[in-house]
Amino acid sequence: GATEFVASVCAGTEVTGVIQIRIDRLMGDIVGYLEVSKDGDGKTYIEQSGKLLETVTGVHDLYFTFYGSGYSLDTWKFH
């Protein structure tokens, strides 16, 4: 099963943000977070990763909640 969330994120040095990951429904179990790194130049997408809170197996609907500002998400995957 998946134990890590990886996303391509564009962020600058003045960014504060967290991407929350839930499964199966909008208010479903929280399975992980990705704290957005502030080390980008604000123009380039950089791969960032975070550990999941639990191992996830099977097929699920995913819901991402974005907190903060100054960043954007391009692609994502689980490992």
JSON list of C-alpha atoms in Angstrom, two decimals:
[
{"chain": "A", "resi": 1, "resn": "GLY", "atom": "CA", "xyz": [0.00, 0.00, 0.00]},
{"chain": "A", "resi": 2, "resn": "ALA", "atom": "CA", "xyz": [0.91, 3.66, -0.23]},
{"chain": "A", "resi": 3, "resn": "THR", "atom": "CA", "xyz": [2.95, 5.22, 2.58]},
{"chain": "A", "resi": 4, "resn": "GLU", "atom": "CA", "xyz": [4.04, 8.51, 0.98]},
{"chain": "A", "resi": 5, "resn": "PHE", "atom": "CA", "xyz": [2.38, 11.37, -0.93]},
{"chain": "A", "resi": 6, "resn": "VAL", "atom": "CA", "xyz": [4.48, 13.16, -3.56]},
{"chain": "A", "resi": 7, "resn": "ALA", "atom": "CA", "xyz": [3.38, 16.35, -5.33]},
{"chain": "A", "resi": 8, "resn": "SER", "atom": "CA", "xyz": [4.87, 18.77, -7.83]},
{"chain": "A", "resi": 9, "resn": "VAL", "atom": "CA", "xyz": [4.41, 22.17, -6.16]},
{"chain": "A", "resi": 10, "resn": "CYS", "atom": "CA", "xyz": [5.35, 25.69, -7.23]},
{"chain": "A", "resi": 11, "resn": "ALA", "atom": "CA", "xyz": [6.06, 27.91, -4.21]},
{"chain": "A", "resi": 12, "resn": "GLY", "atom": "CA", "xyz": [8.10, 30.98, -3.37]},
{"chain": "A", "resi": 13, "resn": "THR", "atom": "CA", "xyz": [9.93, 31.98, -0.22]},
{"chain": "A", "resi": 14, "resn": "GLU", "atom": "CA", "xyz": [6.92, 33.79, 1.30]},
{"chain": "A", "resi": 15, "resn": "VAL", "atom": "CA", "xyz": [4.66, 30.74, 1.18]},
{"chain": "A", "resi": 16, "resn": "THR", "atom": "CA", "xyz": [2.76, 29.13, 4.01]},
{"chain": "A", "resi": 17, "resn": "GLY", "atom": "CA", "xyz": [0.68, 26.14, 3.17]},
{"chain": "A", "resi": 18, "resn": "VAL", "atom": "CA", "xyz": [-0.47, 22.62, 3.87]},
{"chain": "A", "resi": 19, "resn": "ILE", "atom": "CA", "xyz": [-2.29, 20.15, 1.64]},
{"chain": "A", "resi": 20, "resn": "GLN", "atom": "CA", "xyz": [-4.57, 17.85, 3.65]},
{"chain": "A", "resi": 21, "resn": "ILE", "atom": "CA", "xyz": [-5.47, 14.45, 2.17]},
{"chain": "A", "resi": 22, "resn": "ARG", "atom": "CA", "xyz": [-8.76, 12.71, 2.97]},
{"chain": "A", "resi": 23, "resn": "ILE", "atom": "CA", "xyz": [-10.24, 9.53, 1.55]},
{"chain": "A", "resi": 24, "resn": "ASP", "atom": "CA", "xyz": [-13.71, 8.37, 0.50]},
{"chain": "A", "resi": 25, "resn": "ARG", "atom": "CA", "xyz": [-15.64, 11.58, 1.30]},
{"chain": "A", "resi": 26, "resn": "LEU", "atom": "CA", "xyz": [-15.09, 15.29, 1.91]},
{"chain": "A", "resi": 27, "resn": "MET", "atom": "CA", "xyz": [-15.03, 14.85, 5.69]},
{"chain": "A", "resi": 28, "resn": "GLY", "atom": "CA", "xyz": [-13.49, 11.35, 5.52]},
{"chain": "A", "resi": 29, "resn": "ASP", "atom": "CA", "xyz": [-10.47, 10.05, 7.37]},
{"chain": "A", "resi": 30, "resn": "ILE", "atom": "CA", "xyz": [-7.38, 12.25, 7.16]},
{"chain": "A", "resi": 31, "resn": "VAL", "atom": "CA", "xyz": [-4.61, 10.02, 5.83]},
{"chain": "A", "resi": 32, "resn": "GLY", "atom": "CA", "xyz": [-1.86, 12.57, 5.39]},
{"chain": "A", "resi": 33, "resn": "TYR", "atom": "CA", "xyz": [-0.54, 16.09, 5.03]},
{"chain": "A", "resi": 34, "resn": "LEU", "atom": "CA", "xyz": [2.03, 17.76, 2.86]},
{"chain": "A", "resi": 35, "resn": "GLU", "atom": "CA", "xyz": [3.62, 20.87, 4.34]},
{"chain": "A", "resi": 36, "resn": "VAL", "atom": "CA", "xyz": [4.52, 23.06, 1.37]},
{"chain": "A", "resi": 37, "resn": "SER", "atom": "CA", "xyz": [8.23, 23.87, 1.36]},
{"chain": "A", "resi": 38, "resn": "LYS", "atom": "CA", "xyz": [9.26, 27.53, 1.13]},
{"chain": "A", "resi": 39, "resn": "ASP", "atom": "CA", "xyz": [12.45, 26.81, -0.81]},
{"chain": "A", "resi": 40, "resn": "GLY", "atom": "CA", "xyz": [11.14, 27.41, -4.33]},
{"chain": "A", "resi": 41, "resn": "ASP", "atom": "CA", "xyz": [11.57, 30.43, -6.59]},
{"chain": "A", "resi": 42, "resn": "GLY", "atom": "CA", "xyz": [7.84, 30.85, -7.20]},
{"chain": "A", "resi": 43, "resn": "LYS", "atom": "CA", "xyz": [8.23, 29.93, -10.88]},
{"chain": "A", "resi": 44, "resn": "THR", "atom": "CA", "xyz": [9.39, 26.31, -10.92]},
{"chain": "A", "resi": 45, "resn": "TYR", "atom": "CA", "xyz": [7.51, 23.18, -9.88]},
{"chain": "A", "resi": 46, "resn": "ILE", "atom": "CA", "xyz": [9.52, 21.12, -7.39]},
{"chain": "A", "resi": 47, "resn": "GLU", "atom": "CA", "xyz": [8.68, 17.62, -6.19]},
{"chain": "A", "resi": 48, "resn": "GLN", "atom": "CA", "xyz": [7.86, 17.61, -2.48]},
{"chain": "A", "resi": 49, "resn": "SER", "atom": "CA", "xyz": [6.79, 14.67, -0.33]},
{"chain": "A", "resi": 50, "resn": "GLY", "atom": "CA", "xyz": [5.18, 13.80, 2.96]},
{"chain": "A", "resi": 51, "resn": "LYS", "atom": "CA", "xyz": [4.57, 10.56, 4.84]},
{"chain": "A", "resi": 52, "resn": "LEU", "atom": "CA", "xyz": [1.02, 9.29, 5.12]},
{"chain": "A", "resi": 53, "resn": "LEU", "atom": "CA", "xyz": [-0.41, 8.86, 8.63]},
{"chain": "A", "resi": 54, "resn": "GLU", "atom": "CA", "xyz": [-1.41, 5.30, 7.76]},
{"chain": "A", "resi": 55, "resn": "THR", "atom": "CA", "xyz": [-0.78, 2.83, 4.96]},
{"chain": "A", "resi": 56, "resn": "VAL", "atom": "CA", "xyz": [-3.56, 3.12, 2.37]},
{"chain": "A", "resi": 57, "resn": "THR", "atom": "CA", "xyz": [-4.56, 0.17, 0.19]},
{"chain": "A", "resi": 58, "resn": "GLY", "atom": "CA", "xyz": [-7.33, -0.41, -2.32]},
{"chain": "A", "resi": 59, "resn": "VAL", "atom": "CA", "xyz": [-9.32, 2.04, -4.40]},
{"chain": "A", "resi": 60, "resn": "HIS", "atom": "CA", "xyz": [-10.58, 5.27, -2.80]},
{"chain": "A", "resi": 61, "resn": "ASP", "atom": "CA", "xyz": [-11.96, 8.66, -3.74]},
{"chain": "A", "resi": 62, "resn": "LEU", "atom": "CA", "xyz": [-9.49, 11.38, -2.74]},
{"chain": "A", "resi": 63, "resn": "TYR", "atom": "CA", "xyz": [-10.16, 14.85, -1.40]},
{"chain": "A", "resi": 64, "resn": "PHE", "atom": "CA", "xyz": [-7.47, 17.51, -1.07]},
{"chain": "A", "resi": 65, "resn": "THR", "atom": "CA", "xyz": [-7.97, 20.56, 1.15]},
{"chain": "A", "resi": 66, "resn": "PHE", "atom": "CA", "xyz": [-5.58, 23.44, 0.54]},
{"chain": "A", "resi": 67, "resn": "TYR", "atom": "CA", "xyz": [-4.59, 25.73, 3.41]},
{"chain": "A", "resi": 68, "resn": "GLY", "atom": "CA", "xyz": [-2.46, 28.85, 3.04]},
{"chain": "A", "resi": 69, "resn": "SER", "atom": "CA", "xyz": [-1.54, 30.82, -0.04]},
{"chain": "A", "resi": 70, "resn": "GLY", "atom": "CA", "xyz": [1.16, 31.51, -2.59]},
{"chain": "A", "resi": 71, "resn": "TYR", "atom": "CA", "xyz": [1.55, 28.00, -4.01]},
{"chain": "A", "resi": 72, "resn": "SER", "atom": "CA", "xyz": [0.06, 25.80, -6.72]},
{"chain": "A", "resi": 73, "resn": "LEU", "atom": "CA", "xyz": [-0.12, 22.05, -7.32]},
{"chain": "A", "resi": 74, "resn": "ASP", "atom": "CA", "xyz": [0.61, 20.49, -10.70]},
{"chain": "A", "resi": 75, "resn": "THR", "atom": "CA", "xyz": [0.79, 16.68, -10.34]},
{"chain": "A", "resi": 76, "resn": "TRP", "atom": "CA", "xyz": [0.62, 14.20, -7.47]},
{"chain": "A", "resi": 77, "resn": "LYS", "atom": "CA", "xyz": [1.17, 10.50, -6.81]},
{"chain": "A", "resi": 78, "resn": "PHE", "atom": "CA", "xyz": [1.41, 7.96, -4.02]},
{"chain": "A", "resi": 79, "resn": "HIS", "atom": "CA", "xyz": [4.32, 5.65, -3.26]}
]
